[in-house]
mmCIF file of C-alpha atoms in Angstrom:
data_model
loop_
_atom_site.group_PDB
_atom_site.id
_atom_site.type_symbol
_atom_site.label_atom_id
_atom_site.label_comp_id
_atom_site.label_asym_id
_atom_site.label_seq_id
_atom_site.Cartn_x
_atom_site.Cartn_y
_atom_site.Cartn_z
ATOM 1 C CA UNK A 197 -17.702 6.960 7.468
ATOM 2 C CA UNK A 198 -17.774 4.524 10.371
ATOM 3 C CA UNK A 199 -16.028 5.314 13.659
ATOM 4 C CA UNK A 200 -13.931 2.754 15.503
ATOM 5 C CA UNK A 201 -16.707 2.580 18.139
ATOM 6 C CA UNK A 202 -19.346 1.832 15.505
ATOM 7 C CA UNK A 203 -17.192 -0.910 14.011
ATOM 8 C CA UNK A 204 -16.669 -2.457 17.447
ATOM 9 C CA UNK A 205 -20.409 -2.331 18.186
ATOM 10 C CA UNK A 206 -21.278 -3.918 14.853
ATOM 11 C CA UNK A 207 -19.030 -6.870 15.680
ATOM 12 C CA UNK A 208 -21.181 -7.584 18.742
ATOM 13 C CA UNK A 209 -24.449 -7.460 16.789
ATOM 14 C CA UNK A 210 -24.682 -10.169 14.083
ATOM 15 C CA UNK A 211 -27.240 -8.304 11.951
ATOM 16 C CA UNK A 212 -25.451 -4.953 12.208
ATOM 17 C CA UNK A 213 -22.133 -6.701 11.632
ATOM 18 C CA UNK A 214 -23.339 -8.252 8.369
ATOM 19 C CA UNK A 215 -24.872 -4.996 7.138
ATOM 20 C CA UNK A 216 -21.831 -2.868 8.055
ATOM 21 C CA UNK A 217 -19.394 -5.349 6.549
ATOM 22 C CA UNK A 218 -21.367 -5.562 3.299
ATOM 23 C CA UNK A 219 -21.529 -1.765 3.001
ATOM 24 C CA UNK A 220 -17.787 -1.503 3.525
ATOM 25 C CA UNK A 221 -17.100 -4.315 1.050
ATOM 26 C CA UNK A 222 -19.215 -2.491 -1.538
ATOM 27 C CA UNK A 223 -17.227 0.694 -0.946
ATOM 28 C CA UNK A 224 -13.942 -1.190 -1.258
ATOM 29 C CA UNK A 225 -14.972 -2.780 -4.516
ATOM 30 C CA UNK A 226 -16.097 0.616 -5.821
ATOM 31 C CA UNK A 227 -12.621 1.987 -5.147
ATOM 32 C CA UNK A 228 -13.723 4.327 -2.330
ATOM 33 C CA UNK A 229 -11.143 5.437 0.202
ATOM 34 C CA UNK A 230 -11.775 4.063 3.665
ATOM 35 C CA UNK A 231 -9.971 4.619 6.930
ATOM 36 C CA UNK A 232 -7.537 1.883 7.899
ATOM 37 C CA UNK A 233 -9.910 0.664 10.622
ATOM 38 C CA UNK A 234 -12.750 0.364 8.083
ATOM 39 C CA UNK A 235 -10.481 -1.238 5.510
ATOM 40 C CA UNK A 236 -9.111 -3.809 7.973
ATOM 41 C CA UNK A 237 -12.626 -4.603 9.170
ATOM 42 C CA UNK A 238 -14.105 -5.099 5.705
ATOM 43 C CA UNK A 239 -11.152 -7.132 4.441
ATOM 44 C CA UNK A 240 -11.116 -9.371 7.516
ATOM 45 C CA UNK A 241 -14.768 -10.192 6.817
ATOM 46 C CA UNK A 242 -14.085 -10.777 3.118
ATOM 47 C CA UNK A 243 -11.331 -13.183 4.078
ATOM 48 C CA UNK A 244 -13.668 -15.386 6.105
ATOM 49 C CA UNK A 245 -16.404 -15.700 3.484
ATOM 50 C CA UNK A 246 -16.644 -19.262 2.107
ATOM 51 C CA UNK A 247 -18.918 -21.042 -0.319
ATOM 52 C CA UNK A 248 -20.587 -24.371 0.348
ATOM 53 C CA UNK A 249 -17.550 -26.068 -1.165
ATOM 54 C CA UNK A 250 -15.330 -24.392 1.456
ATOM 55 C CA UNK A 251 -13.515 -22.228 -1.074
ATOM 56 C CA UNK A 252 -12.986 -18.520 -0.475
ATOM 57 C CA UNK A 253 -15.230 -16.001 -2.211
ATOM 58 C CA UNK A 254 -12.357 -13.502 -2.344
ATOM 59 C CA UNK A 255 -8.637 -13.840 -2.865
ATOM 60 C CA UNK A 256 -7.261 -10.769 -1.101
ATOM 61 C CA UNK A 257 -4.366 -10.698 -3.554
ATOM 62 C CA UNK A 258 -6.948 -9.744 -6.186
ATOM 63 C CA UNK A 259 -8.497 -6.968 -4.051
ATOM 64 C CA UNK A 260 -6.542 -3.680 -4.417
ATOM 65 C CA UNK A 261 -8.486 -2.145 -1.532
ATOM 66 C CA UNK A 262 -7.155 -4.810 0.838
ATOM 67 C CA UNK A 263 -3.430 -4.250 0.273
ATOM 68 C CA UNK A 264 -2.809 -2.922 3.780
ATOM 69 C CA UNK A 265 -4.822 -5.661 5.469
ATOM 70 C CA UNK A 266 -3.086 -8.291 3.348
ATOM 71 C CA UNK A 267 0.278 -6.784 4.217
ATOM 72 C CA UNK A 268 -0.437 -7.007 7.954
ATOM 73 C CA UNK A 269 -1.601 -10.608 7.589
ATOM 74 C CA UNK A 270 1.418 -11.672 5.542
ATOM 75 C CA UNK A 271 3.891 -9.789 7.710
ATOM 76 C CA UNK A 272 2.618 -11.383 10.913
ATOM 77 C CA UNK A 273 2.661 -14.804 9.247
ATOM 78 C CA UNK A 274 6.120 -14.603 7.649
ATOM 79 C CA UNK A 275 8.146 -11.961 9.574
ATOM 80 C CA UNK A 276 10.459 -14.702 10.828
ATOM 81 C CA UNK A 277 10.227 -16.675 7.605
ATOM 82 C CA UNK A 278 10.561 -14.067 4.852
ATOM 83 C CA UNK A 279 11.882 -16.577 2.323
ATOM 84 C CA UNK A 280 8.931 -18.915 2.927
ATOM 85 C CA UNK A 281 11.255 -21.911 3.262
ATOM 86 C CA UNK A 282 9.810 -22.954 6.624
ATOM 87 C CA UNK A 283 6.349 -24.403 7.104
ATOM 88 C CA UNK A 284 3.764 -21.643 7.447
ATOM 89 C CA UNK A 285 0.429 -21.810 9.260
ATOM 90 C CA UNK A 286 -2.638 -19.626 9.580
ATOM 91 C CA UNK A 287 -5.972 -19.956 11.387
ATOM 92 C CA UNK A 288 -7.055 -22.647 8.930
ATOM 93 C CA UNK A 289 -3.959 -24.831 9.288
ATOM 94 C CA UNK A 290 -0.893 -25.371 7.104
ATOM 95 C CA UNK A 291 -0.699 -22.871 4.240
ATOM 96 C CA UNK A 292 -0.371 -24.582 0.810
ATOM 97 C CA UNK A 293 2.948 -23.979 -0.937
ATOM 98 C CA UNK A 294 1.368 -22.112 -3.856
ATOM 99 C CA UNK A 295 -0.178 -19.683 -1.351
ATOM 100 C CA UNK A 296 3.159 -19.317 0.465
ATOM 101 C CA UNK A 297 4.878 -18.488 -2.821
ATOM 102 C CA UNK A 298 2.235 -15.851 -3.608
ATOM 103 C CA UNK A 299 2.476 -14.329 -0.131
ATOM 104 C CA UNK A 300 6.285 -14.204 -0.168
ATOM 105 C CA UNK A 301 6.269 -12.589 -3.616
ATOM 106 C CA UNK A 302 3.762 -10.034 -2.324
ATOM 107 C CA UNK A 303 6.015 -9.173 0.641
ATOM 108 C CA UNK A 304 8.969 -8.783 -1.718
ATOM 109 C CA UNK A 305 6.981 -6.250 -3.755
ATOM 110 C CA UNK A 306 5.909 -4.455 -0.582
ATOM 111 C CA UNK A 307 9.521 -4.334 0.598
ATOM 112 C CA UNK A 308 10.757 -2.718 -2.619
ATOM 113 C CA UNK A 309 7.914 -0.205 -2.720
ATOM 114 C CA UNK A 310 8.224 0.764 0.945
ATOM 115 C CA UNK A 311 11.997 1.071 0.688
ATOM 116 C CA UNK A 312 11.463 3.800 -1.909
ATOM 117 C CA UNK A 313 9.019 5.525 0.450
ATOM 118 C CA UNK A 314 11.395 5.628 3.422
ATOM 119 C CA UNK A 315 14.363 6.650 1.273
ATOM 120 C CA UNK A 316 12.420 9.730 0.145
ATOM 121 C CA UNK A 317 13.396 12.714 2.301
ATOM 122 C CA UNK A 318 10.839 15.346 1.286
ATOM 123 C CA UNK A 319 7.401 13.933 2.100
ATOM 124 C CA UNK A 320 4.696 16.552 2.577
ATOM 125 C CA UNK A 321 3.008 14.161 5.019
ATOM 126 C CA UNK A 322 4.647 14.706 8.428
ATOM 127 C CA UNK A 323 4.086 11.132 9.598
ATOM 128 C CA UNK A 324 5.870 9.803 6.510
ATOM 129 C CA UNK A 325 8.712 12.228 7.246
ATOM 130 C CA UNK A 326 9.009 10.874 10.802
ATOM 131 C CA UNK A 327 8.781 7.282 9.598
ATOM 132 C CA UNK A 328 11.335 7.813 6.856
ATOM 133 C CA UNK A 329 13.926 9.419 9.110
ATOM 134 C CA UNK A 330 13.578 6.819 11.858
ATOM 135 C CA UNK A 331 13.639 3.935 9.377
ATOM 136 C CA UNK A 332 16.760 5.234 7.612
ATOM 137 C CA UNK A 333 18.525 5.411 10.972
ATOM 138 C CA UNK A 334 17.630 1.791 11.700
ATOM 139 C CA UNK A 335 18.790 0.690 8.252
ATOM 140 C CA UNK A 336 22.087 2.526 8.784
ATOM 141 C CA UNK A 337 22.606 0.815 12.151
ATOM 142 C CA UNK A 338 21.715 -2.550 10.645
ATOM 143 C CA UNK A 339 24.336 -2.098 7.929
ATOM 144 C CA UNK A 340 26.999 -1.057 10.455
ATOM 145 C CA UNK A 341 26.188 -4.120 12.548
ATOM 146 C CA UNK A 342 26.517 -6.350 9.478
ATOM 147 C CA UNK A 343 29.982 -4.936 8.754
ATOM 148 C CA UNK A 344 31.128 -5.482 12.353
ATOM 149 C CA UNK A 345 29.838 -9.052 12.271
ATOM 150 C CA UNK A 346 31.129 -9.620 8.718
ATOM 151 C CA UNK A 347 27.768 -10.951 7.698
ATOM 152 C CA UNK A 348 27.298 -12.338 4.203
ATOM 153 C CA UNK A 349 25.241 -10.437 1.647
ATOM 154 C CA UNK A 350 22.239 -12.779 1.903
ATOM 155 C CA UNK A 351 22.041 -12.442 5.686
ATOM 156 C CA UNK A 352 22.464 -8.680 5.466
ATOM 157 C CA UNK A 353 19.762 -8.417 2.801
ATOM 158 C CA UNK A 354 17.394 -10.444 4.974
ATOM 159 C CA UNK A 355 18.086 -8.138 7.945
ATOM 160 C CA UNK A 356 17.439 -5.029 5.868
ATOM 161 C CA UNK A 357 14.221 -6.447 4.474
ATOM 162 C CA UNK A 358 13.118 -7.235 8.017
ATOM 163 C CA UNK A 359 13.742 -3.620 9.074
ATOM 164 C CA UNK A 360 11.874 -2.183 6.083
ATOM 165 C CA UNK A 361 8.826 -4.438 6.439
ATOM 166 C CA UNK A 362 8.701 -3.833 10.185
ATOM 167 C CA UNK A 363 8.757 -0.104 9.432
ATOM 168 C CA UNK A 364 5.636 -0.370 7.285
ATOM 169 C CA UNK A 365 3.888 -2.592 9.829
ATOM 170 C CA UNK A 366 4.437 0.043 12.542
ATOM 171 C CA UNK A 367 3.534 2.900 10.211
ATOM 172 C CA UNK A 368 0.104 1.354 9.629
ATOM 173 C CA UNK A 369 -0.413 1.045 13.393
ATOM 174 C CA UNK A 370 0.506 4.681 14.001
ATOM 175 C CA UNK A 371 -1.495 5.964 11.023
ATOM 176 C CA UNK A 372 -4.549 4.014 12.192
ATOM 177 C CA UNK A 373 -4.236 5.475 15.703
ATOM 178 C CA UNK A 374 -4.235 9.082 14.488
ATOM 179 C CA UNK A 375 -7.039 8.443 12.021
ATOM 180 C CA UNK A 376 -9.191 7.182 14.893
ATOM 181 C CA UNK A 377 -8.043 10.069 17.104
ATOM 182 C CA UNK A 378 -9.051 12.472 14.296
ATOM 183 C CA UNK A 379 -5.990 14.583 15.118
ATOM 184 C CA UNK A 380 -2.274 14.547 14.392
ATOM 185 C CA UNK A 381 -1.084 15.380 17.902
ATOM 186 C CA UNK A 382 -2.026 15.657 21.564
ATOM 187 C CA UNK A 383 -1.080 18.454 23.952
ATOM 188 C CA UNK A 384 -0.734 18.416 27.740
ATOM 189 C CA UNK A 385 -0.538 21.937 29.188
ATOM 190 C CA UNK A 386 0.417 22.488 32.830
ATOM 191 C CA UNK A 387 2.862 24.417 35.016
ATOM 192 C CA UNK A 388 3.543 26.888 32.224
ATOM 193 C CA UNK A 389 4.618 24.151 29.814
ATOM 194 C CA UNK A 390 2.965 22.572 26.794
ATOM 195 C CA UNK A 391 4.029 19.001 26.092
ATOM 196 C CA UNK A 392 3.529 17.718 22.546
ATOM 197 C CA UNK A 393 2.881 14.027 21.882
ATOM 198 C CA UNK A 394 2.650 13.132 18.199
ATOM 199 C CA UNK A 395 3.516 10.540 15.573
ATOM 200 C CA UNK A 396 7.222 11.312 15.927
ATOM 201 C CA UNK A 397 7.308 9.896 19.458
ATOM 202 C CA UNK A 398 4.796 7.114 18.821
ATOM 203 C CA UNK A 399 6.690 5.687 15.874
ATOM 204 C CA UNK A 400 10.108 6.136 17.500
ATOM 205 C CA UNK A 401 9.053 4.307 20.665
ATOM 206 C CA UNK A 402 7.426 1.442 18.775
ATOM 207 C CA UNK A 403 10.408 1.043 16.440
ATOM 208 C CA UNK A 404 13.185 1.371 19.001
ATOM 209 C CA UNK A 405 11.687 -0.188 22.134
ATOM 210 C CA UNK A 406 9.399 -2.966 20.865
ATOM 211 C CA UNK A 407 9.886 -6.178 18.813
ATOM 212 C CA UNK A 408 13.389 -7.058 20.000
ATOM 213 C CA UNK A 409 13.473 -10.200 17.844
ATOM 214 C CA UNK A 410 13.788 -8.183 14.611
ATOM 215 C CA UNK A 411 16.568 -5.889 15.885
ATOM 216 C CA UNK A 412 19.710 -7.910 16.507
ATOM 217 C CA UNK A 413 21.710 -4.792 15.582
ATOM 218 C CA UNK A 414 20.244 -2.885 18.558
ATOM 219 C CA UNK A 415 22.086 -4.396 21.509
ATOM 220 C CA UNK A 416 22.102 -1.274 23.721
ATOM 221 C CA UNK A 417 18.345 -0.803 24.008
ATOM 222 C CA UNK A 418 15.742 -1.826 26.574
ATOM 223 C CA UNK A 419 12.405 -3.252 25.420
ATOM 224 C CA UNK A 420 8.844 -3.013 26.696
ATOM 225 C CA UNK A 421 7.468 -6.304 27.975
ATOM 226 C CA UNK A 422 4.485 -5.118 30.088
ATOM 227 C CA UNK A 423 1.349 -6.506 28.440
ATOM 228 C CA UNK A 424 -0.731 -3.850 30.218
ATOM 229 C CA UNK A 425 0.879 -1.127 28.095
ATOM 230 C CA UNK A 426 -0.891 -1.316 24.758
ATOM 231 C CA UNK A 427 1.610 -0.110 22.126
ATOM 232 C CA UNK A 428 -1.158 0.851 19.707
ATOM 233 C CA UNK A 429 -2.700 3.126 22.370
ATOM 234 C CA UNK A 430 0.607 4.431 23.681
ATOM 235 C CA UNK A 431 0.017 8.189 23.145
ATOM 236 C CA UNK A 432 -3.151 8.013 25.239
ATOM 237 C CA UNK A 433 -1.241 6.143 27.951
ATOM 238 C CA UNK A 434 1.404 8.880 27.975
ATOM 239 C CA UNK A 435 -1.199 11.643 28.140
ATOM 240 C CA UNK A 436 -2.796 9.937 31.157
ATOM 241 C CA UNK A 437 0.588 9.573 32.896
ATOM 242 C CA UNK A 438 1.501 13.228 32.379
ATOM 243 C CA UNK A 439 -1.922 14.511 33.419
ATOM 244 C CA UNK A 440 -1.707 12.533 36.646
ATOM 245 C CA UNK A 441 1.870 13.717 37.223
ATOM 246 C CA UNK A 442 0.995 17.399 36.888
ATOM 247 C CA UNK A 443 -2.111 16.955 39.034
ATOM 248 C CA UNK A 444 -0.131 15.517 41.951
ATOM 249 C CA UNK A 445 3.464 16.776 41.732
ATOM 250 C CA UNK A 446 4.429 20.418 42.481
ATOM 251 C CA UNK A 447 5.346 22.423 39.397
ATOM 252 C CA UNK A 448 8.719 23.344 40.874
ATOM 253 C CA UNK A 449 9.669 19.647 40.851
ATOM 254 C CA UNK A 450 9.109 19.173 37.137
ATOM 255 C CA UNK A 451 12.255 18.322 35.181
ATOM 256 C CA UNK A 452 11.916 19.674 31.631
ATOM 257 C CA UNK A 453 14.400 17.100 30.345
ATOM 258 C CA UNK A 454 13.040 13.848 31.771
ATOM 259 C CA UNK A 455 10.742 12.303 34.311
ATOM 260 C CA UNK A 456 10.223 8.787 35.600
ATOM 261 C CA UNK A 457 7.256 6.618 36.450
ATOM 262 C CA UNK A 458 6.889 3.136 37.963
ATOM 263 C CA UNK A 459 4.262 0.944 36.313
ATOM 264 C CA UNK A 460 3.613 -2.588 37.595
ATOM 265 C CA UNK A 461 7.006 -2.621 39.303
ATOM 266 C CA UNK A 462 9.011 -1.423 36.272
ATOM 267 C CA UNK A 463 10.594 2.025 36.145
ATOM 268 C CA UNK A 464 10.099 3.915 32.865
ATOM 269 C CA UNK A 465 11.793 7.054 31.599
ATOM 270 C CA UNK A 466 10.004 9.801 29.683
ATOM 271 C CA UNK A 467 12.268 12.275 27.879
ATOM 272 C CA UNK A 468 11.404 15.694 26.468
ATOM 273 C CA UNK A 469 13.140 18.148 24.140
ATOM 274 C CA UNK A 470 12.452 21.789 23.283
ATOM 275 C CA UNK A 471 10.640 22.035 19.956
ATOM 276 C CA UNK A 472 9.212 24.733 17.712
ATOM 277 C CA UNK A 473 5.571 23.850 17.016
ATOM 278 C CA UNK A 474 4.015 25.450 13.933
ATOM 279 C CA UNK A 475 0.231 25.664 13.922
ATOM 280 C CA UNK A 476 -2.273 28.093 12.430
ATOM 281 C CA UNK A 477 0.441 30.376 11.156
ATOM 282 C CA UNK A 478 1.988 30.679 14.597
ATOM 283 C CA UNK A 479 5.151 29.224 16.108
ATOM 284 C CA UNK A 480 5.217 28.236 19.765
ATOM 285 C CA UNK A 481 7.918 26.780 21.984
ATOM 286 C CA UNK A 482 6.829 23.415 23.411
ATOM 287 C CA UNK A 483 8.386 20.349 24.979
ATOM 288 C CA UNK A 484 8.093 17.455 22.569
ATOM 289 C CA UNK A 485 7.964 13.996 24.097
ATOM 290 C CA UNK A 486 10.931 12.134 22.591
ATOM 291 C CA UNK A 487 10.894 8.630 23.992
ATOM 292 C CA UNK A 488 9.509 6.289 26.641
ATOM 293 C CA UNK A 489 11.375 3.167 27.712
ATOM 294 C CA UNK A 490 11.965 0.803 30.671
ATOM 295 C CA UNK A 491 15.075 1.789 32.612
ATOM 296 C CA UNK A 492 17.689 -0.970 32.846
ATOM 297 C CA UNK A 493 21.052 0.820 32.980
ATOM 298 C CA UNK A 494 22.560 0.864 36.506
ATOM 299 C CA UNK A 495 23.612 4.513 36.255
ATOM 300 C CA UNK A 496 20.116 5.696 35.360
ATOM 301 C CA UNK A 497 18.513 3.480 38.006
ATOM 302 C CA UNK A 498 20.885 5.064 40.546
ATOM 303 C CA UNK A 499 19.685 8.504 39.422
ATOM 304 C CA UNK A 500 16.051 7.436 39.872
ATOM 305 C CA UNK A 501 16.838 5.975 43.302
ATOM 306 C CA UNK A 502 17.822 9.413 44.579
ATOM 307 C CA UNK A 503 14.395 10.859 43.708
ATOM 308 C CA UNK A 504 11.265 10.907 45.857
ATOM 309 C CA UNK A 505 8.376 8.675 44.780
ATOM 310 C CA UNK A 506 4.653 9.220 45.198
ATOM 311 C CA UNK A 507 2.202 6.387 44.652
ATOM 312 C CA UNK A 508 -0.716 7.832 42.675
ATOM 313 C CA UNK A 509 -4.365 6.653 42.887
ATOM 314 C CA UNK A 510 -3.804 4.793 39.604
ATOM 315 C CA UNK A 511 -1.089 2.711 41.286
ATOM 316 C CA UNK A 512 1.682 4.370 39.278
ATOM 317 C CA UNK A 513 4.755 5.573 41.120
ATOM 318 C CA UNK A 514 5.649 9.162 40.206
ATOM 319 C CA UNK A 515 9.257 10.238 40.753
ATOM 320 C CA UNK A 516 10.253 13.846 41.460
ATOM 321 C CA UNK A 517 12.857 16.056 43.110
ATOM 322 C CA UNK A 518 11.604 16.963 46.577
ATOM 323 C CA UNK A 519 11.277 20.643 47.506
ATOM 324 C CA UNK A 520 13.072 21.857 50.627
ATOM 325 C CA UNK A 521 12.342 25.384 51.935
ATOM 326 C CA UNK A 522 10.994 26.553 48.599
ATOM 327 C CA UNK A 523 13.856 25.130 46.538
ATOM 328 C CA UNK A 524 14.166 21.901 44.597
ATOM 329 C CA UNK A 525 16.887 19.660 45.978
ATOM 330 C CA UNK A 526 19.352 17.933 43.684
ATOM 331 C CA UNK A 527 19.150 14.136 43.685
#
């Protein structure tokens, strides 16, 4: 099928774009399985096609192959207006009420279907296992928050629906990333350690430390605001950070529990945890990257302040315990 690079190149070439889009549309209509990148590309083209009368050639609600693209579109349009009671707009202006009603009904169906997915605890697909566990934790916290606040049932139901739909939105982002990567994980090996970065960390970081507006129940969490850190490309960003760290910082200074980096003036924490990795019939001990977040708590900032900092060629600040006479000093 088409790679993400080929799809991007076809967008820049009108003739190639038209040919590629038409081929993908044909495959969609024939019921062929496409990658998420291919599906999103084809469906976005289908959505723009208009006749001379200005009417759409395709109603995405009638295109089973465009369910994921339609979900993303509807979620981004209505995530703060799930009932559809407020005025809704898209790139073409105000959305007619009959279209709003259809979109809201679609999101309700998606909510109920995805809720069943995340409540299932025995997925054979590892990414669905990660997504399910993380999503159930967020639902549990949302329900506890509702009890503390004595929220009414309608408000609580709205909050839960928001969590569930946000879960699917992030799942599609993470799934698309690993499809384009053509792998399920990335490994950084240095200083006698292997660090595992996979969908577990990617989904956890996106769910816990992004999109603050949908997580009123999470009042003890810091959120990423740096626009230079692309959340969809986050695993690659983390690989680059760790590779630079191990290239510049002495192995004896590496903390197997956590490390810190300064990016554009903000200090971020990267946490690891020992993990049994099963691959090719073998089990190996690795350090799995757990989370990545901006540090805001005074106690943790005090800890970071006692570390040495090296400014790397990339401009990142790398924090480490300095070595004195062959030993690592305590901060």
